[in-house]
mmCIF file of C-alpha atoms in Angstrom:
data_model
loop_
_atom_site.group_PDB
_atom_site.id
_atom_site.type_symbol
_atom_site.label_atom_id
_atom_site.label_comp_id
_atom_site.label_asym_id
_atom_site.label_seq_id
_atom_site.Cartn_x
_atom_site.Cartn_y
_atom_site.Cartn_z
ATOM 1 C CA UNK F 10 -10.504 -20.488 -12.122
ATOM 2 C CA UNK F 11 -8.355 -23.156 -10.976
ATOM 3 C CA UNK F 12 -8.342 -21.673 -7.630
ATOM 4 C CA UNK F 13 -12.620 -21.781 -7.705
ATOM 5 C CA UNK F 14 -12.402 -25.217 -8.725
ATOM 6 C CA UNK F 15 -10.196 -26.511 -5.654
ATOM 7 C CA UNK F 16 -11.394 -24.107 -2.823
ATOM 8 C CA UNK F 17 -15.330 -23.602 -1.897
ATOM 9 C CA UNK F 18 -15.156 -19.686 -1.460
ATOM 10 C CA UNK F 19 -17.504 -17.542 0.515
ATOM 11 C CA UNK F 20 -17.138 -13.717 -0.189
ATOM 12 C CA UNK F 21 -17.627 -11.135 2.788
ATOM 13 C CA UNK F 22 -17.260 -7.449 2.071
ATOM 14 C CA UNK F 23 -16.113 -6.039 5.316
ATOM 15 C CA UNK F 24 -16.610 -2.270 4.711
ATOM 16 C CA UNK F 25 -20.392 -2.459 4.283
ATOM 17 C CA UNK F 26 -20.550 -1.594 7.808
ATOM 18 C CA UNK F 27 -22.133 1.574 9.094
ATOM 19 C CA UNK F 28 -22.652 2.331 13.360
ATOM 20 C CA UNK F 29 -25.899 3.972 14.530
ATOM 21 C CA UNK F 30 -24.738 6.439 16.965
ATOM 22 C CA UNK F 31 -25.850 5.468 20.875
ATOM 23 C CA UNK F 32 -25.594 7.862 23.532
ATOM 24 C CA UNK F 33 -22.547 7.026 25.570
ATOM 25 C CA UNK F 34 -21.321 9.082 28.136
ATOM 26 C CA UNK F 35 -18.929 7.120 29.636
ATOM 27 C CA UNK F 36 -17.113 6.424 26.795
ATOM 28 C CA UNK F 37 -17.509 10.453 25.878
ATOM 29 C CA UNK F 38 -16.368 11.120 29.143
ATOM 30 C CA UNK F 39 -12.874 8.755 28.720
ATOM 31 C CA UNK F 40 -12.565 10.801 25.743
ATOM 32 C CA UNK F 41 -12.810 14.179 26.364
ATOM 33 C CA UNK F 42 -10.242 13.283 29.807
ATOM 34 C CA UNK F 43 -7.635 11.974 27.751
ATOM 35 C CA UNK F 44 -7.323 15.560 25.709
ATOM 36 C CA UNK F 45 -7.274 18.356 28.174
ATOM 37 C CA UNK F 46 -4.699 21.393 27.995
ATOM 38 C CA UNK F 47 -4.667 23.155 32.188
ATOM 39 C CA UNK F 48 -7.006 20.314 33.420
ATOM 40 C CA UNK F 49 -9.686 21.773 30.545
ATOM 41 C CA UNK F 50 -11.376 20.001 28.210
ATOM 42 C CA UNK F 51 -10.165 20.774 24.718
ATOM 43 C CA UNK F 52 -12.933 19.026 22.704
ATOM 44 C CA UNK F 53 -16.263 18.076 22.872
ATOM 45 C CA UNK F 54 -16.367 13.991 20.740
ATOM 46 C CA UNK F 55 -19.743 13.458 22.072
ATOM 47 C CA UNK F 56 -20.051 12.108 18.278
ATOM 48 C CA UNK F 57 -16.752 10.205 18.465
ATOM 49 C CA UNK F 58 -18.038 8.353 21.550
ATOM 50 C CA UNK F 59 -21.379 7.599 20.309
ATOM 51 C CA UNK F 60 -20.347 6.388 17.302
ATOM 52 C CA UNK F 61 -17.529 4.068 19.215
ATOM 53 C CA UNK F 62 -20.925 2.535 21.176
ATOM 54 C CA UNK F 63 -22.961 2.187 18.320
ATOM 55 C CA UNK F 64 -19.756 -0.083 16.547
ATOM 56 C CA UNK F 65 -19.848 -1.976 19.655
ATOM 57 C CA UNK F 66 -23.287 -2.545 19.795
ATOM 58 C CA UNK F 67 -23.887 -3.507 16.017
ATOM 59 C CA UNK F 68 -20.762 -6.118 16.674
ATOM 60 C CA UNK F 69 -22.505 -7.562 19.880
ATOM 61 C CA UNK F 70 -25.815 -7.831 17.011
ATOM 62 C CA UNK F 71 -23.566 -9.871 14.589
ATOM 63 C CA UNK F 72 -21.939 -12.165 16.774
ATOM 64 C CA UNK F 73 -24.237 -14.858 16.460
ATOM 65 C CA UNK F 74 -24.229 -14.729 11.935
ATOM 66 C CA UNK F 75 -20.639 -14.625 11.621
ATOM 67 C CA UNK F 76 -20.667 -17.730 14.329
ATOM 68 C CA UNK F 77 -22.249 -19.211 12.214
ATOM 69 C CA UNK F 78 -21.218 -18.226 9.109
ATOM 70 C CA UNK F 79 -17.296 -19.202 9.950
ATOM 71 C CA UNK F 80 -18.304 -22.478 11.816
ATOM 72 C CA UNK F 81 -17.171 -24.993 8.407
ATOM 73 C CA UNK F 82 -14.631 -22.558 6.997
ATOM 74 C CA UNK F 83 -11.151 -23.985 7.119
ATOM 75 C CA UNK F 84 -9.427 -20.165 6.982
ATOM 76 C CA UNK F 85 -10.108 -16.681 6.321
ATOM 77 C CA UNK F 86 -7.942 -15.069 2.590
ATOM 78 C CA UNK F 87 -7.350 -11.344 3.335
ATOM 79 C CA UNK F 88 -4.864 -8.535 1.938
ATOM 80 C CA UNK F 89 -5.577 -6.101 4.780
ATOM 81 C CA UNK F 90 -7.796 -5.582 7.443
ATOM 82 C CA UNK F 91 -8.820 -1.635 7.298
ATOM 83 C CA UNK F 92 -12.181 -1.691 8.209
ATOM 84 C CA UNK F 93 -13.545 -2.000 11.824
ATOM 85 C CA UNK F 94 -15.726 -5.211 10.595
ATOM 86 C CA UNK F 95 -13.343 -7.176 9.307
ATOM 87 C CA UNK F 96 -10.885 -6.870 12.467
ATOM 88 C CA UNK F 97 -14.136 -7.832 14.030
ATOM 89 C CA UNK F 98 -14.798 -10.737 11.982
ATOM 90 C CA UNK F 99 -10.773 -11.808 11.874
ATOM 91 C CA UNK F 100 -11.220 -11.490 15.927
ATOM 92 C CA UNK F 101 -13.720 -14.225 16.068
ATOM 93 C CA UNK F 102 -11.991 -16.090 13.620
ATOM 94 C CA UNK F 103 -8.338 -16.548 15.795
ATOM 95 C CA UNK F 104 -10.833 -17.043 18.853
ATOM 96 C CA UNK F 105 -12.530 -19.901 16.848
ATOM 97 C CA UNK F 106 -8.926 -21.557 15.786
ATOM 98 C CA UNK F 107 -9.526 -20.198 12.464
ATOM 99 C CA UNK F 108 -6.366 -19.458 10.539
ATOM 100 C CA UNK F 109 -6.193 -15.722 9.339
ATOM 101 C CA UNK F 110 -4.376 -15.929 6.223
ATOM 102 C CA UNK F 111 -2.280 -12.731 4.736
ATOM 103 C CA UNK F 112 -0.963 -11.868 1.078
ATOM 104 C CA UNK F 113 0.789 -8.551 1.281
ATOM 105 C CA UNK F 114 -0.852 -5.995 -0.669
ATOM 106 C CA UNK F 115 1.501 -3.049 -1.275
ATOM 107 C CA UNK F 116 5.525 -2.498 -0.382
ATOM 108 C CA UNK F 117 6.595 -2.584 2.419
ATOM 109 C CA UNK F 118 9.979 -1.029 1.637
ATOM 110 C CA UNK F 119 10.558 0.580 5.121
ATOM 111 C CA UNK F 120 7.458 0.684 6.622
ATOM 112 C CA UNK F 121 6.719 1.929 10.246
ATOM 113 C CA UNK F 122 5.865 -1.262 12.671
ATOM 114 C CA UNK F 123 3.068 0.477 14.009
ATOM 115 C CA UNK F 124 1.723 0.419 10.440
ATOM 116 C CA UNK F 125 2.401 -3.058 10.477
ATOM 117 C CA UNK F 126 0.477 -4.100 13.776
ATOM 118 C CA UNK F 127 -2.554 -2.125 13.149
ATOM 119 C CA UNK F 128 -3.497 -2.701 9.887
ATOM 120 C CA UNK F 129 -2.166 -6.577 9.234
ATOM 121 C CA UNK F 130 -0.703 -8.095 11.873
ATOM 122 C CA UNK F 131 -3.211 -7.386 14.556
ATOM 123 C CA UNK F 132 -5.180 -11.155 13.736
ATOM 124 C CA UNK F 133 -3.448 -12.736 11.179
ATOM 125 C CA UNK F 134 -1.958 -16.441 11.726
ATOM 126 C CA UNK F 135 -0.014 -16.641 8.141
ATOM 127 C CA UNK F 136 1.210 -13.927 6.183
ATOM 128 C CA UNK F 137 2.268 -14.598 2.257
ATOM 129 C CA UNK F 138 5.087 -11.773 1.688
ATOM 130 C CA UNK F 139 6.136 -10.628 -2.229
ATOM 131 C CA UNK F 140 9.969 -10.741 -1.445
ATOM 132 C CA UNK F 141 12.271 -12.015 1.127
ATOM 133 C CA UNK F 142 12.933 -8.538 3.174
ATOM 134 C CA UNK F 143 9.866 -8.789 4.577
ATOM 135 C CA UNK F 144 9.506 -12.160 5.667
ATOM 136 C CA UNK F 145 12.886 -11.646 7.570
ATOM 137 C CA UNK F 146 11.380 -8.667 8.998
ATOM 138 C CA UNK F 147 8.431 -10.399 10.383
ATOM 139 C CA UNK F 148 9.970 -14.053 11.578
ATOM 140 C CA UNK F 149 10.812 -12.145 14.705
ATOM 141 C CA UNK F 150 7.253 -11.686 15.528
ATOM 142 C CA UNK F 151 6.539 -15.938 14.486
ATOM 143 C CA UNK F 152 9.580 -16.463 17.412
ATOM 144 C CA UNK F 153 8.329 -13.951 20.299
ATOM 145 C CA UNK F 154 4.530 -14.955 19.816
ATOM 146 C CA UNK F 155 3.951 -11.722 20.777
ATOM 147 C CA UNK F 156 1.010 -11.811 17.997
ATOM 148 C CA UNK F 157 -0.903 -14.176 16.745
ATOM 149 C CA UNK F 158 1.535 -14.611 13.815
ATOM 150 C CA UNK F 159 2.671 -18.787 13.274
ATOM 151 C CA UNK F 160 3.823 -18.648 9.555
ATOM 152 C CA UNK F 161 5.041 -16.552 7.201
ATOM 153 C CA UNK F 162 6.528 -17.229 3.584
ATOM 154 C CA UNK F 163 7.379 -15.673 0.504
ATOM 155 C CA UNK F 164 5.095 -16.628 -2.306
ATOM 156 C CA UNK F 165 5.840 -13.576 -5.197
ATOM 157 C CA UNK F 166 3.234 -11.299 -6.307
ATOM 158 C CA UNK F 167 0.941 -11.889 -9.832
ATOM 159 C CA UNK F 168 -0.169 -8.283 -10.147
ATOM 160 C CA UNK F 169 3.531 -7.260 -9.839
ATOM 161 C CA UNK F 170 4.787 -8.836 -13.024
ATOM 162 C CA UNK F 171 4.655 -6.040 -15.832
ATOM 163 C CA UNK F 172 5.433 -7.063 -19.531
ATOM 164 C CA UNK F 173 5.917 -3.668 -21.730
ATOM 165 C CA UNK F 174 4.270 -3.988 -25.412
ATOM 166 C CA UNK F 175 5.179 -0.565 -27.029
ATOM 167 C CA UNK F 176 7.241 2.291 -25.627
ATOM 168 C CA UNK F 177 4.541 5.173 -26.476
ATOM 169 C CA UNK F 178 4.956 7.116 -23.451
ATOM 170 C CA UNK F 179 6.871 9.504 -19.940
ATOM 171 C CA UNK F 180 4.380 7.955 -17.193
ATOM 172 C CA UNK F 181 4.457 10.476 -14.137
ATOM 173 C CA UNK F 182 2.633 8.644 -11.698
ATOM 174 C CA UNK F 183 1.947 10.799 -8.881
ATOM 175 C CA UNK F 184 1.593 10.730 -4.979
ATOM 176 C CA UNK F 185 -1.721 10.870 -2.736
ATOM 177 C CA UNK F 186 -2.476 14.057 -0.448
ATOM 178 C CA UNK F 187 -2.364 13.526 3.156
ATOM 179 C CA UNK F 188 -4.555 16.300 4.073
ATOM 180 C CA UNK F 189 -5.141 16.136 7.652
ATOM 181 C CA UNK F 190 -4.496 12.932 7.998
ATOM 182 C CA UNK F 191 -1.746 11.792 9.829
ATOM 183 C CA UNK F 192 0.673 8.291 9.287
ATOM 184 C CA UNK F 193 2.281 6.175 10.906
ATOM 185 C CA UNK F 194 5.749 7.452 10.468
ATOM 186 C CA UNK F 195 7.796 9.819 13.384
ATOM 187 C CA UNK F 196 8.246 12.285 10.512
ATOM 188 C CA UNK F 197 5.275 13.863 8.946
ATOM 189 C CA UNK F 198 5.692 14.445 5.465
ATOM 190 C CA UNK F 199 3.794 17.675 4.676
ATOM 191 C CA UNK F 200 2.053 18.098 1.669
ATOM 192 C CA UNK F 201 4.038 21.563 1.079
ATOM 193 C CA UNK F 202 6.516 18.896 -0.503
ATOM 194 C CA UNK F 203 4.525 17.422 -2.278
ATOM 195 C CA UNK F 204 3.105 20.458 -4.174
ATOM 196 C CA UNK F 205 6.272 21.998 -4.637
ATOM 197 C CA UNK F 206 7.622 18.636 -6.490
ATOM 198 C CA UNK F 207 4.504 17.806 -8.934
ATOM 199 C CA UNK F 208 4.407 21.899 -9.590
ATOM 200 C CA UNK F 209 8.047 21.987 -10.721
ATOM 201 C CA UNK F 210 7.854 18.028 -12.226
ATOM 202 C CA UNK F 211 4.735 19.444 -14.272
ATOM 203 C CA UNK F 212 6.563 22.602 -15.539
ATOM 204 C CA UNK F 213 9.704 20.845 -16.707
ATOM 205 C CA UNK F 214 6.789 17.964 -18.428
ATOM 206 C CA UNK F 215 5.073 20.451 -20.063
ATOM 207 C CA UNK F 216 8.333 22.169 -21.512
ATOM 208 C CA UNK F 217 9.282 18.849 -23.523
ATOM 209 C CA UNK F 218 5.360 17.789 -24.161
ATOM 210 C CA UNK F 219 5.720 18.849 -27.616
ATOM 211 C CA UNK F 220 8.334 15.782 -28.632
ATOM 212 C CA UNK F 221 7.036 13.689 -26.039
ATOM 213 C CA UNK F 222 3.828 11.432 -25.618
ATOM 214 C CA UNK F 223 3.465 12.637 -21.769
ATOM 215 C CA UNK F 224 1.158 10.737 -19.606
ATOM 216 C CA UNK F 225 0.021 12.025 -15.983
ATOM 217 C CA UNK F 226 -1.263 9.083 -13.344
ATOM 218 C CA UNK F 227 -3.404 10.494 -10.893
ATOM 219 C CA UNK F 228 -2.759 8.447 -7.706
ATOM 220 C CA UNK F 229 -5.935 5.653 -7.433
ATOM 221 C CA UNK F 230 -7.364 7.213 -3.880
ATOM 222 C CA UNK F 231 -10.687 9.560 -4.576
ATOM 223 C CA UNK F 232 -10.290 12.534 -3.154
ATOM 224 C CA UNK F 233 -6.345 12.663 -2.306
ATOM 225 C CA UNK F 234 -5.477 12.889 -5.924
ATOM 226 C CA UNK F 235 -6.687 16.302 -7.077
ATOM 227 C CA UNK F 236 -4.199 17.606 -9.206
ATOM 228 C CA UNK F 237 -4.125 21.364 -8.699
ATOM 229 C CA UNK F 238 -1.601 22.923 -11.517
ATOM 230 C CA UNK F 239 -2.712 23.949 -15.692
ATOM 231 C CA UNK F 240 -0.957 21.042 -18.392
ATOM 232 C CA UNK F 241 -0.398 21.728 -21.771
ATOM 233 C CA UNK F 242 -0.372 18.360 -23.949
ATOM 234 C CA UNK F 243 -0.152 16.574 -21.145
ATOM 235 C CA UNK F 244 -2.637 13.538 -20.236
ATOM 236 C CA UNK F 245 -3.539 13.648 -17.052
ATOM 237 C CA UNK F 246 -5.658 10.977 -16.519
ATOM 238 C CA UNK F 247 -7.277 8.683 -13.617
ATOM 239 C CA UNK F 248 -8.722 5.914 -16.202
ATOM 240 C CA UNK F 249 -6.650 2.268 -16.702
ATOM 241 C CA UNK F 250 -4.536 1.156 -13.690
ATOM 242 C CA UNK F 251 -1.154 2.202 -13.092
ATOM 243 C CA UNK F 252 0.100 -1.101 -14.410
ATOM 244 C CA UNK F 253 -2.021 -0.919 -17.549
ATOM 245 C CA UNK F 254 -0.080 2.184 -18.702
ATOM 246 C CA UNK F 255 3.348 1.054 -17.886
ATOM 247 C CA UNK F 256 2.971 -1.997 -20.547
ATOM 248 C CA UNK F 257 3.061 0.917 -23.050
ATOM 249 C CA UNK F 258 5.636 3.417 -21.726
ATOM 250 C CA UNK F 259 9.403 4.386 -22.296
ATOM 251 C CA UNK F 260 10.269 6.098 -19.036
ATOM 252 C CA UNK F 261 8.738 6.197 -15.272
ATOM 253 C CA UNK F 262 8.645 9.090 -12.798
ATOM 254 C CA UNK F 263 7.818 8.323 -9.493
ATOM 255 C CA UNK F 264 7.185 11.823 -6.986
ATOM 256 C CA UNK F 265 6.373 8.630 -4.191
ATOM 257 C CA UNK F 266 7.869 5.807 -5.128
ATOM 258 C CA UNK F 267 5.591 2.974 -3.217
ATOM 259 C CA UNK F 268 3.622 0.229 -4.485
ATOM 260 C CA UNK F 269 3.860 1.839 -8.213
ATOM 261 C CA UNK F 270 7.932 1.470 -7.630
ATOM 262 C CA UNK F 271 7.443 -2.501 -6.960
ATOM 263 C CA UNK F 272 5.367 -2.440 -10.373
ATOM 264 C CA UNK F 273 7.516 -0.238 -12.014
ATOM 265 C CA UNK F 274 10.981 -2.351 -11.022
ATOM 266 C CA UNK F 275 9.284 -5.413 -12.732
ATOM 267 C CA UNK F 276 9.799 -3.863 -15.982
ATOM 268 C CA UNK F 277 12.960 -3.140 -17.602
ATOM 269 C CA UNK F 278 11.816 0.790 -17.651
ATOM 270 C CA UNK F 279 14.136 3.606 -16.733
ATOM 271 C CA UNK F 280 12.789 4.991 -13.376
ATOM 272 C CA UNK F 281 13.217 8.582 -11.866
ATOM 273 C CA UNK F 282 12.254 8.253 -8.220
ATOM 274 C CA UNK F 283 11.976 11.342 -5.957
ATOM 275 C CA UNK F 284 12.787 10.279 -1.951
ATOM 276 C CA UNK F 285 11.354 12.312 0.608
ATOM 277 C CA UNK F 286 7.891 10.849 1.316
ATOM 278 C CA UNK F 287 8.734 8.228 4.438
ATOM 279 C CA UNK F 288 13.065 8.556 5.945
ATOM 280 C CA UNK F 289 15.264 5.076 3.823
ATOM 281 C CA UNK F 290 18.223 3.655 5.293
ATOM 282 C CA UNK F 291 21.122 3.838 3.522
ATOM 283 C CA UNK F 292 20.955 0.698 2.742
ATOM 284 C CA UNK F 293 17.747 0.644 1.053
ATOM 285 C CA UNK F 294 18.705 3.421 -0.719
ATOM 286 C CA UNK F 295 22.083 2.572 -2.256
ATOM 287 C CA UNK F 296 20.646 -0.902 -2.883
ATOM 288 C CA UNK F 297 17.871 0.878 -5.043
ATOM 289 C CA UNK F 298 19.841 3.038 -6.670
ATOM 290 C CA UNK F 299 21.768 -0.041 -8.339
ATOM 291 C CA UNK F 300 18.284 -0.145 -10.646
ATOM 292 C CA UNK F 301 16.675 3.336 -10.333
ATOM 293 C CA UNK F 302 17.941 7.170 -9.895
ATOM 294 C CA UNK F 303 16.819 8.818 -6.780
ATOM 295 C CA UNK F 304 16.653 12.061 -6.601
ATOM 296 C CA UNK F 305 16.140 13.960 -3.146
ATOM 297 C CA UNK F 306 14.682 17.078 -4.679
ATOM 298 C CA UNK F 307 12.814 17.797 -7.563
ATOM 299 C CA UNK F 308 15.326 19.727 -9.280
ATOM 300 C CA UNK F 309 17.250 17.137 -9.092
ATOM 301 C CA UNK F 310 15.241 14.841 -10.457
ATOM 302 C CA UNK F 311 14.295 16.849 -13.330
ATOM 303 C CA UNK F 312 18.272 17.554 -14.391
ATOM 304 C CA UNK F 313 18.510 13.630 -14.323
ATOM 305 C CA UNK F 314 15.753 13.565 -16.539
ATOM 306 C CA UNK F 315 16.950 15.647 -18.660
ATOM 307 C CA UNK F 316 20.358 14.167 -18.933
ATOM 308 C CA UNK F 317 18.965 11.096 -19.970
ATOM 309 C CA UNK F 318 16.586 12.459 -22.355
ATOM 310 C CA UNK F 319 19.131 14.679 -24.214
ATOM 311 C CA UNK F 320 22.496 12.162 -23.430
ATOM 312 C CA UNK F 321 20.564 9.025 -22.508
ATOM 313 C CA UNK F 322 22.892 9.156 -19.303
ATOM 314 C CA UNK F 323 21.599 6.846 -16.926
ATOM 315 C CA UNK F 324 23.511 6.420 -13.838
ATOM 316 C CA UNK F 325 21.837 2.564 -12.558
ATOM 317 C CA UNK F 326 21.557 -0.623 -14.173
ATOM 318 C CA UNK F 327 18.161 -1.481 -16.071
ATOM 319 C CA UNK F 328 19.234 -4.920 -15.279
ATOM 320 C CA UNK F 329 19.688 -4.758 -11.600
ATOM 321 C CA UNK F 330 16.787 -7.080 -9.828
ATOM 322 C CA UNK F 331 18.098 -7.029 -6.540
ATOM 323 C CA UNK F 332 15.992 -4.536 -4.972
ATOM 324 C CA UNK F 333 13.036 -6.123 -6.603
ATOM 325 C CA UNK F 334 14.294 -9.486 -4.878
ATOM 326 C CA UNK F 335 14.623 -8.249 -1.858
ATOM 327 C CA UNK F 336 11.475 -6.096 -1.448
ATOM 328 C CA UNK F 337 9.669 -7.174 -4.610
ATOM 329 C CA UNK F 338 8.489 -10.554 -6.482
ATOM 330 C CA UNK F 339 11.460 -12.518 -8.178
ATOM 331 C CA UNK F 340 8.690 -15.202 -9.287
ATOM 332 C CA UNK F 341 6.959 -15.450 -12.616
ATOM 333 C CA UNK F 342 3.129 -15.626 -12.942
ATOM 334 C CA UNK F 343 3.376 -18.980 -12.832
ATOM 335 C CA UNK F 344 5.458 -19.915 -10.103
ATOM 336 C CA UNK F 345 3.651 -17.401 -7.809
ATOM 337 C CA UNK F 346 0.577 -19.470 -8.377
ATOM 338 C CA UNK F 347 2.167 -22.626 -7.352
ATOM 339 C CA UNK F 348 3.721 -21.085 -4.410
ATOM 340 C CA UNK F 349 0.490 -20.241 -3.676
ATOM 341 C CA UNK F 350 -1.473 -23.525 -4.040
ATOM 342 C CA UNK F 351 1.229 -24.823 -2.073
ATOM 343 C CA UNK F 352 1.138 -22.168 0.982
ATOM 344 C CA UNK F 353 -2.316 -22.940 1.230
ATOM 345 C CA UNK F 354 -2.029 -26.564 1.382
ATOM 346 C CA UNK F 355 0.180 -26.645 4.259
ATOM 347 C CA UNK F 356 -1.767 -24.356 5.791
ATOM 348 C CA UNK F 357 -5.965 -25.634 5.748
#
């Protein structure tokens, strides 16, 4: 509200964006070249290249609206840029002088550069970071001016700050699916891990479901978060945000521990975290496992679990904040919002 009242906002949804195929055969032709196995072609993407013309000739349609539409706006606000419009619209933008401005919208504990450069980094002029790891991660980019990165600072995170009210339940929040997809990282993490971990994290949950309120987070992505094994008094469930049921549990499981571990490190929650998904340095591992057990295998994980919940042994420090310092948002609600106010004012 207080943000509404200081800042004249215009709203553009940049995924509402849909190309008309156009016949292109040069582009099909650059294509289906650049994949050939004994100087054959290995795929037809006919539908690939038209699409690719029909994005280009939609853009060259817009142009002139989001001209206009940008010509008294002091700055773009983004979180990512995903969608082929918006990295349109932030193009114009930095061509215009307009500043692209960046608050990071999910950890970046060790993430691949690429990642990095394709997704965020590719237009934006100021990037707001949660913690201070990644703003020393990405001054090297403000000194090369390789980018079109200027600024970056750490401003904290609201949505990041978790009070508990009741200890009711074991949240298991679990991973996404890749599918066919494939990241950013060298190493590929098949989903053959994956499976194998919730199917033997799900057995051991369903063993102790009987004394335990057990709660089962499907990961928020449609589609990637089928989960494929039989519960007994178990809730799985895809309603409330991940956040929404840690305010009301005792312990966290984490199968990939990502933007839910940033959430879940705000609280004062024991958390059971399962590596595997993306390759940590020791560093970043030893300096998490100050606050949270790791576990590289799942039967590992589930004798910690059980250690704690027979013994209560827990081999970290509920206390520990420095991963969440480093990686994470130190800031209360409050202060984030005045580092915020007073980002922005230095900036438009």
């Amino acid at each position: 509200k207080k943000f509404k009242n200081i800042y004249n906002l215009k709203y553009v949804n940049g995924d509402d964006f849909q190309s008309i195929d156009y016949d292109s055969s040069d582009i099909r032709t650059i294509l289906n070249t650049s994949l050939t196995f004994e100087n054959k072609t290995i795929y037809d993407l006919k539908a690939q290249a038209n699409s690719i013309k029909g994005t280009f000739v939609e853009f060259d349609k817009r142009y002139k609206s989001i001209k206009n539409k940008i010509k008294n706006i002091d700055g773009v606000i983004t979180s990512v840029l995903p969608y082929p419009l918006q990295n349109y619209i932030a193009h114009i933008c930095v061509k215009s002088n307009k500043p692209i401005i960046l608050w990071q919208h999910g950890e970046h504990t060790e993430t691949e550069e690429s990642f990095l450069l394709s997704s965020e980094l590719q237009y934006c002029t100021h990037y707001l970071t949660f913690g201070k790891n990644l703003k020393d991660k990405l001054q090297k980019y403000v000194i090369s001016k390789e980018h079109n990165l200027t600024y970056v600072e750490t401003v904290g995170s609201i949505s990041k700050t978790i009070n508990t009210t009741s200890e009711d339940y074991i949240l298991y929040a679990t991973g996404k699916w890749f599918f066919n997809k494939c990241h950013f990282h060298p190493k590929v993490d098949p989903d053959s891990r994956l499976y194998d971990a919730q199917k033997k994290i799900i057995e051991f949950l369903n063993t102790i479901s009987h004394a335990h309120n057990v709660v089962l987070k499907m990961n928020n992505t449609p589609g990637f978060n089928e989960i494929p094994f039989k519960t007994s008094n178990i809730n799985v469930t895809n309603q409330f945000s991940f956040t929404k049921w840690l305010q009301q549990s005792k312990i966290v499981i984490l199968d990939v521990p990502g933007t839910t571990l940033i959430e879940a490190l705000s609280t004062k929650l024991p958390i059971f975290a399962l590596a595997g998904r993306i390759p940590w340095s020791d560093n970043t591992t030893k300096l998490l496992q100050k606050r949270a057990v790791v576990a590289n295998s799942p039967e590992e994980l589930i004798q910690y679990l059980n250690d704690y919940l027979v013994n209560r042994i827990y081999p970290a420090s509920l206390t520990n904040n420095e991963f969440l310092i480093s990686f994470g948002s130190k800031f209360s609600k409050d202060k984030t919002k005045r580092n915020i106010f007073y980002a922005l004012d230095s900036i438009v």
